[in-house]
């Protein structure tokens, strides 16, 4: 845990998770099955729907299986599922508008779902051109069907009504999506600013404020979830000499390389941060004292092998304290800091703990 968790927001992706997608597929299967059963039992089912319903149900079932057992791109499955629905709704409306299948049928009233589903299932960057294609096919298809049996004026009246209604659908949905994108972008910027507040920009690890936040969030002092932990205070030996001899730019480079090395050595669940200056903090959870000492030795040995430009022989001193030695993490830190001082007094490049 070397940085604070952030909220992942994908501004150009669908908001439908794999689990929600499966639920929607189940709802589609049940919905189509119910309508099929009702139309069949009432004797109102059309020849088109008698064939289309089972095909759609089987297609939804296949999408469910593919979403569950394969590693196919979920956006591709969303896209295919969308065209199953859009294809059925558009072709059904066109069929019902053709003679002698029930001209001016109310099947067209469902066509608005084509645009709602597009912005629900698809990425925003794909939903916009997709709705334009579906809109174009819908208008041209209905015109081609109606002109065969109606006058030009009657055909244009129906087609224009459909077109106006669908343009309103698309405009309103696009407006909602734009508002959502703006909201997501604002939230993403807030996340970035929050991240900057808790991350040390030089070393790209937690800063002092970030460490304090993580300590608070872990609630280390809570009696009901008391957990074992150790705090390691790590300090670069003679770092002032590096700045004095080589300059602060090289000193910054040394800090960055040491932070990167510490990050590679600790466990992913450990917390690493820069407390200030040349001092770093490692919080490690649920390790035995021997494991903590081993970690500290690995940190010390790893740093001693570093060569940064012409600088070699860099060493660190480490003070260690354990949760069993104090009642609060603040007291544990103070104890670790005292032991760091003892390590410095003992000649540096060494480790001090309770044993």
XYZ file of N, CA, C and O in Angstrom, residues 95-209:
460
model
N -41.775 -4.128 -40.024
C -42.649 -5.229 -40.476
C -44.110 -4.888 -40.236
O -44.967 -5.120 -41.093
N -44.405 -4.325 -39.050
C -45.789 -3.997 -38.725
C -46.327 -2.827 -39.547
O -47.537 -2.631 -39.640
N -45.421 -2.031 -40.105
C -45.863 -0.909 -40.924
C -46.038 -1.302 -42.397
O -46.484 -0.484 -43.203
N -45.640 -2.512 -42.746
C -45.759 -2.935 -44.140
C -47.089 -3.655 -44.352
O -47.591 -4.352 -43.473
N -47.673 -3.466 -45.499
C -48.947 -4.133 -45.823
C -48.660 -5.607 -46.114
O -47.657 -5.946 -46.724
N -49.534 -6.519 -45.708
C -50.780 -6.259 -44.951
C -50.617 -6.613 -43.473
O -51.460 -7.297 -42.898
N -49.481 -6.179 -42.841
C -49.138 -6.639 -41.505
C -49.642 -5.739 -40.379
O -49.249 -5.895 -39.230
N -50.453 -4.769 -40.672
C -50.972 -3.903 -39.610
C -50.336 -2.541 -39.674
O -49.532 -2.170 -38.835
N -50.669 -1.807 -40.731
C -50.030 -0.519 -40.964
C -50.270 0.444 -39.801
O -51.282 0.364 -39.117
N -49.335 1.357 -39.632
C -49.359 2.343 -38.547
C -49.498 1.658 -37.187
O -50.252 2.086 -36.325
N -48.799 0.545 -37.013
C -48.831 -0.187 -35.745
C -48.158 0.641 -34.654
O -47.341 1.510 -34.916
N -48.502 0.327 -33.404
C -47.867 1.032 -32.282
C -46.495 0.460 -31.945
O -45.914 0.808 -30.923
N -45.977 -0.440 -32.792
C -44.644 -0.996 -32.548
C -43.589 0.107 -32.525
O -42.564 -0.016 -31.863
N -43.852 1.204 -33.239
C -42.870 2.300 -33.307
C -42.657 2.974 -31.966
O -41.625 3.625 -31.753
N -43.597 2.822 -31.051
C -43.459 3.520 -29.769
C -42.305 2.975 -28.936
O -41.821 3.644 -28.020
N -41.866 1.756 -29.253
C -40.760 1.163 -28.502
C -39.400 1.559 -29.050
O -38.381 1.256 -28.451
N -39.384 2.208 -30.193
C -38.104 2.488 -30.842
C -37.210 3.416 -30.028
O -35.990 3.405 -30.194
N -37.802 4.234 -29.160
C -36.987 5.119 -28.327
C -36.018 4.361 -27.442
O -34.973 4.894 -27.035
N -36.351 3.100 -27.146
C -35.449 2.288 -26.322
C -34.093 2.088 -26.995
O -33.083 1.868 -26.315
N -34.080 2.155 -28.329
C -32.799 1.996 -29.034
C -31.769 3.010 -28.566
O -30.578 2.708 -28.464
N -32.204 4.212 -28.273
C -31.275 5.276 -27.881
C -30.978 5.224 -26.383
O -29.849 5.462 -25.958
N -31.997 4.884 -25.594
C -31.781 4.742 -24.147
C -30.765 3.637 -23.876
O -29.815 3.810 -23.100
N -30.959 2.497 -24.522
C -30.068 1.359 -24.298
C -28.662 1.652 -24.813
O -27.673 1.229 -24.215
N -28.565 2.396 -25.918
C -27.246 2.719 -26.462
C -26.399 3.466 -25.441
O -25.232 3.133 -25.211
N -26.983 4.475 -24.805
C -26.224 5.265 -23.828
C -26.070 4.555 -22.491
O -25.234 4.938 -21.670
N -26.850 3.500 -22.275
C -26.715 2.719 -21.051
C -25.632 1.662 -21.190
O -24.819 1.463 -20.286
N -25.576 0.997 -22.347
C -24.697 -0.145 -22.530
C -23.337 0.217 -23.109
O -22.350 -0.436 -22.805
N -23.300 1.206 -23.984
C -22.095 1.441 -24.776
C -21.254 2.574 -24.219
O -21.733 3.426 -23.479
N -19.977 2.566 -24.610
C -19.111 3.692 -24.292
C -19.683 4.955 -24.940
O -20.292 4.895 -26.007
N -19.472 6.066 -24.293
C -20.014 7.329 -24.799
C -19.517 7.602 -26.212
O -20.282 8.017 -27.098
N -18.235 7.360 -26.453
C -17.671 7.653 -27.780
C -18.237 6.734 -28.859
O -18.164 7.058 -30.047
N -18.798 5.585 -28.465
C -19.418 4.679 -29.426
C -20.929 4.883 -29.503
O -21.539 4.612 -30.535
N -21.520 5.331 -28.407
C -22.980 5.483 -28.364
C -23.459 6.542 -29.341
O -24.471 6.353 -30.023
N -22.740 7.666 -29.435
C -23.176 8.765 -30.309
C -23.236 8.343 -31.777
O -24.284 8.472 -32.411
N -22.155 7.816 -32.369
C -22.260 7.390 -33.773
C -23.212 6.227 -33.980
O -23.864 6.125 -35.024
N -23.319 5.356 -32.967
C -24.238 4.222 -33.089
C -25.679 4.698 -33.181
O -26.459 4.198 -34.001
N -26.051 5.664 -32.342
C -27.426 6.169 -32.387
C -27.711 6.863 -33.715
O -28.831 6.804 -34.228
N -26.713 7.519 -34.288
C -26.900 8.164 -35.597
C -27.174 7.112 -36.668
O -28.071 7.272 -37.515
N -26.406 6.012 -36.621
C -26.611 4.927 -37.589
C -27.999 4.321 -37.418
O -28.734 4.114 -38.398
N -28.383 4.025 -36.167
C -29.694 3.422 -35.910
C -30.805 4.371 -36.328
O -31.813 3.950 -36.922
N -30.644 5.656 -36.030
C -31.645 6.653 -36.418
C -31.808 6.683 -37.945
O -32.923 6.686 -38.470
N -30.690 6.693 -38.659
C -30.727 6.737 -40.120
C -31.411 5.500 -40.700
O -32.276 5.604 -41.589
N -31.051 4.328 -40.188
C -31.664 3.084 -40.653
C -33.159 3.090 -40.359
O -33.977 2.663 -41.191
N -33.542 3.567 -39.176
C -34.959 3.606 -38.781
C -35.772 4.479 -39.725
O -36.838 4.080 -40.206
N -35.276 5.673 -39.993
C -36.023 6.616 -40.840
C -36.106 6.117 -42.278
O -37.193 6.079 -42.888
N -34.965 5.713 -42.830
C -34.957 5.239 -44.223
C -35.787 3.971 -44.365
O -36.553 3.804 -45.329
N -35.653 3.055 -43.399
C -36.384 1.796 -43.452
C -37.887 2.002 -43.410
O -38.635 1.394 -44.190
N -38.355 2.872 -42.505
C -39.793 3.132 -42.408
C -40.314 3.858 -43.644
O -41.429 3.600 -44.114
N -39.506 4.750 -44.185
C -39.932 5.444 -45.404
C -40.084 4.441 -46.554
O -41.079 4.471 -47.304
N -39.086 3.543 -46.680
C -39.126 2.561 -47.763
C -40.331 1.641 -47.648
O -40.933 1.254 -48.663
N -40.714 1.286 -46.435
C -41.857 0.397 -46.219
C -43.171 1.124 -46.491
O -44.066 0.616 -47.187
N -43.308 2.337 -45.963
C -44.578 3.064 -46.055
C -44.855 3.593 -47.459
O -46.011 3.650 -47.888
N -43.821 3.960 -48.188
C -44.043 4.572 -49.497
C -44.640 3.579 -50.493
O -45.227 3.958 -51.507
N -44.485 2.279 -50.168
C -45.016 1.258 -51.058
C -46.546 1.180 -51.012
O -47.168 0.654 -51.928
N -47.155 1.689 -49.942
C -48.599 1.550 -49.782
C -49.311 2.871 -49.505
O -50.542 2.932 -49.538
N -48.551 3.932 -49.218
C -49.150 5.217 -48.870
C -48.676 6.297 -49.836
O -47.680 6.128 -50.539
N -49.411 7.385 -49.829
C -48.984 8.528 -50.630
C -47.718 9.136 -50.031
O -47.374 8.883 -48.877
N -47.050 9.951 -50.825
C -45.816 10.580 -50.349
C -46.085 11.455 -49.123
O -45.324 11.440 -48.164
N -47.198 12.233 -49.158
C -47.509 13.127 -48.035
C -47.785 12.340 -46.762
O -47.324 12.709 -45.672
N -48.560 11.239 -46.869
C -48.859 10.426 -45.686
C -47.588 9.775 -45.150
O -47.353 9.723 -43.934
N -46.782 9.287 -46.071
C -45.519 8.649 -45.649
C -44.624 9.652 -44.936
O -44.060 9.358 -43.873
N -44.474 10.836 -45.502
C -43.628 11.847 -44.900
C -44.171 12.280 -43.540
O -43.408 12.560 -42.615
N -45.501 12.326 -43.403
C -46.095 12.692 -42.114
C -45.708 11.721 -41.018
O -45.322 12.119 -39.905
N -45.800 10.409 -41.320
C -45.432 9.397 -40.316
C -43.932 9.427 -40.039
O -43.490 9.429 -38.875
N -43.149 9.471 -41.110
C -41.694 9.423 -40.945
C -41.177 10.657 -40.202
O -40.301 10.550 -39.329
N -41.715 11.811 -40.506
C -41.266 13.030 -39.819
C -41.635 12.998 -38.340
O -40.872 13.468 -37.492
N -42.818 12.457 -38.020
C -43.187 12.318 -36.607
C -42.209 11.414 -35.873
O -41.790 11.712 -34.740
N -41.873 10.290 -36.514
C -40.886 9.384 -35.900
C -39.544 10.090 -35.748
O -38.895 10.017 -34.698
N -39.120 10.803 -36.798
C -37.815 11.461 -36.782
C -37.731 12.510 -35.678
O -36.742 12.580 -34.935
N -38.766 13.341 -35.557
C -38.748 14.400 -34.540
C -38.688 13.803 -33.134
O -37.907 14.248 -32.276
N -39.523 12.771 -32.906
C -39.531 12.130 -31.584
C -38.164 11.538 -31.262
O -37.655 11.672 -30.140
N -37.537 10.907 -32.251
C -36.246 10.264 -32.013
C -35.128 11.282 -31.836
O -34.198 11.060 -31.052
N -35.209 12.389 -32.565
C -34.202 13.452 -32.372
C -34.284 14.008 -30.955
O -33.262 14.282 -30.322
N -35.492 14.154 -30.453
C -35.659 14.633 -29.072
C -35.073 13.623 -28.091
O -34.384 13.992 -27.128
N -35.341 12.326 -28.312
C -34.747 11.278 -27.480
C -33.225 11.423 -27.457
O -32.601 11.451 -26.378
N -32.642 11.501 -28.642
C -31.181 11.551 -28.743
C -30.635 12.812 -28.074
O -29.629 12.756 -27.335
N -31.275 13.955 -28.304
C -30.796 15.214 -27.731
C -30.848 15.177 -26.203
O -29.886 15.570 -25.528
N -31.959 14.699 -25.642
C -32.089 14.643 -24.186
C -31.082 13.676 -23.575
O -30.456 13.971 -22.543
N -30.926 12.515 -24.208
C -29.975 11.540 -23.683
C -28.553 12.070 -23.772
O -27.752 11.893 -22.846
N -28.222 12.731 -24.882
C -26.873 13.292 -25.023
C -26.631 14.371 -23.976
O -25.538 14.470 -23.424
N -27.643 15.154 -23.684
C -27.513 16.182 -22.652
C -27.225 15.552 -21.294
O -26.351 16.013 -20.548
N -27.957 14.494 -20.980
C -27.742 13.803 -19.698
C -26.336 13.232 -19.634
O -25.647 13.340 -18.604
N -25.887 12.627 -20.732
C -24.547 12.042 -20.758
C -23.476 13.117 -20.599
O -22.496 12.942 -19.869
N -23.662 14.252 -21.263
C -22.689 15.339 -21.141
C -22.601 15.831 -19.695
O -21.526 16.126 -19.188
N -23.754 15.923 -19.044
C -23.757 16.336 -17.642
C -23.026 15.322 -16.784
O -22.280 15.677 -15.864
N -23.232 14.034 -17.083
C -22.554 12.991 -16.321
C -21.049 13.054 -16.532
O -20.263 12.906 -15.588
N -20.631 13.308 -17.780
C -19.202 13.399 -18.069
C -18.578 14.575 -17.326
O -17.492 14.458 -16.753
N -19.277 15.719 -17.338
C -18.758 16.883 -16.616
C -18.625 16.592 -15.127
O -17.650 16.975 -14.481
N -19.620 15.903 -14.581
C -19.575 15.549 -13.162
C -18.417 14.612 -12.875
O -17.679 14.777 -11.895
N -18.235 13.613 -13.755
C -17.147 12.657 -13.570
C -15.784 13.335 -13.696
O -14.851 13.019 -12.962
N -15.674 14.269 -14.656
C -14.406 14.974 -14.818
C -14.087 15.821 -13.595
O -12.938 15.881 -13.148
N -15.112 16.468 -13.055
C -14.905 17.283 -11.852
C -14.477 16.403 -10.684
O -13.573 16.756 -9.918
N -15.118 15.232 -10.573
C -14.748 14.308 -9.495
C -13.342 13.773 -9.696
O -12.582 13.602 -8.726
N -12.979 13.505 -10.970
C -11.626 13.019 -11.257
C -10.582 14.078 -10.907
O -9.523 13.761 -10.363
N -10.885 15.342 -11.247
C -9.953 16.420 -10.876
C -9.822 16.537 -9.366
O -8.727 16.776 -8.842
N -10.933 16.335 -8.662
C -10.885 16.381 -7.199
C -10.013 15.257 -6.656
O -9.264 15.437 -5.691
N -10.103 14.077 -7.297
C -9.266 12.955 -6.891
C -7.788 13.274 -7.089
O -6.943 12.950 -6.257
N -7.485 13.904 -8.238
C -6.092 14.247 -8.525
C -5.565 15.234 -7.494
O -4.456 15.079 -6.968
N -6.366 16.244 -7.197
C -5.947 17.236 -6.207
C -5.770 16.597 -4.831
O -4.827 16.917 -4.097
N -6.697 15.675 -4.490
C -6.580 14.986 -3.206
C -5.314 14.150 -3.178
O -4.599 14.091 -2.181
N -5.020 13.507 -4.315
C -3.825 12.681 -4.398
C -2.570 13.524 -4.206
O -1.635 13.126 -3.505
N -2.550 14.704 -4.830
C -1.408 15.596 -4.664
C -1.246 16.012 -3.206
O -0.123 16.224 -2.734
N -2.348 16.132 -2.490
C -2.286 16.557 -1.096
C -1.622 15.504 -0.216
O -1.078 15.821 0.834
N -1.681 14.238 -0.646
C -1.182 13.148 0.192
C 0.051 12.454 -0.380
O 0.576 11.533 0.239
N 0.500 12.872 -1.562
C 1.644 12.231 -2.199
C 2.825 13.189 -2.244
O 2.678 14.361 -2.570
N 4.006 12.667 -1.912
C 5.230 13.441 -2.030
C 5.613 13.499 -3.505
O 5.878 12.454 -4.127
N 5.623 14.684 -4.085
C 5.804 14.821 -5.524
C 7.197 14.410 -5.991
O 7.373 14.018 -7.146
N 8.184 14.480 -5.118
C 9.540 14.108 -5.510
C 9.698 12.592 -5.602
O 10.178 12.062 -6.600
N 9.267 11.890 -4.558
C 9.501 10.440 -4.482
C 8.312 9.611 -4.936
O 8.431 8.394 -5.094
N 7.131 10.244 -5.129
C 5.910 9.581 -5.573
C 5.403 8.544 -4.581
O 4.736 7.574 -4.942
N 5.728 8.725 -3.304
C 5.158 7.889 -2.249
C 4.379 8.821 -1.313
O 4.352 10.038 -1.511
N 3.750 8.253 -0.314
C 2.970 9.060 0.612
C 3.841 10.102 1.304
O 5.000 9.841 1.626
N 3.267 11.289 1.515
C 3.952 12.276 2.328
C 3.472 12.136 3.779
O 2.746 11.205 4.120
N 3.867 13.073 4.606
C 3.527 12.969 6.022
C 2.009 12.992 6.231
O 1.470 12.200 7.008
N 1.331 13.872 5.522
C -0.122 13.954 5.643
C -0.778 12.655 5.164
O -1.744 12.173 5.748
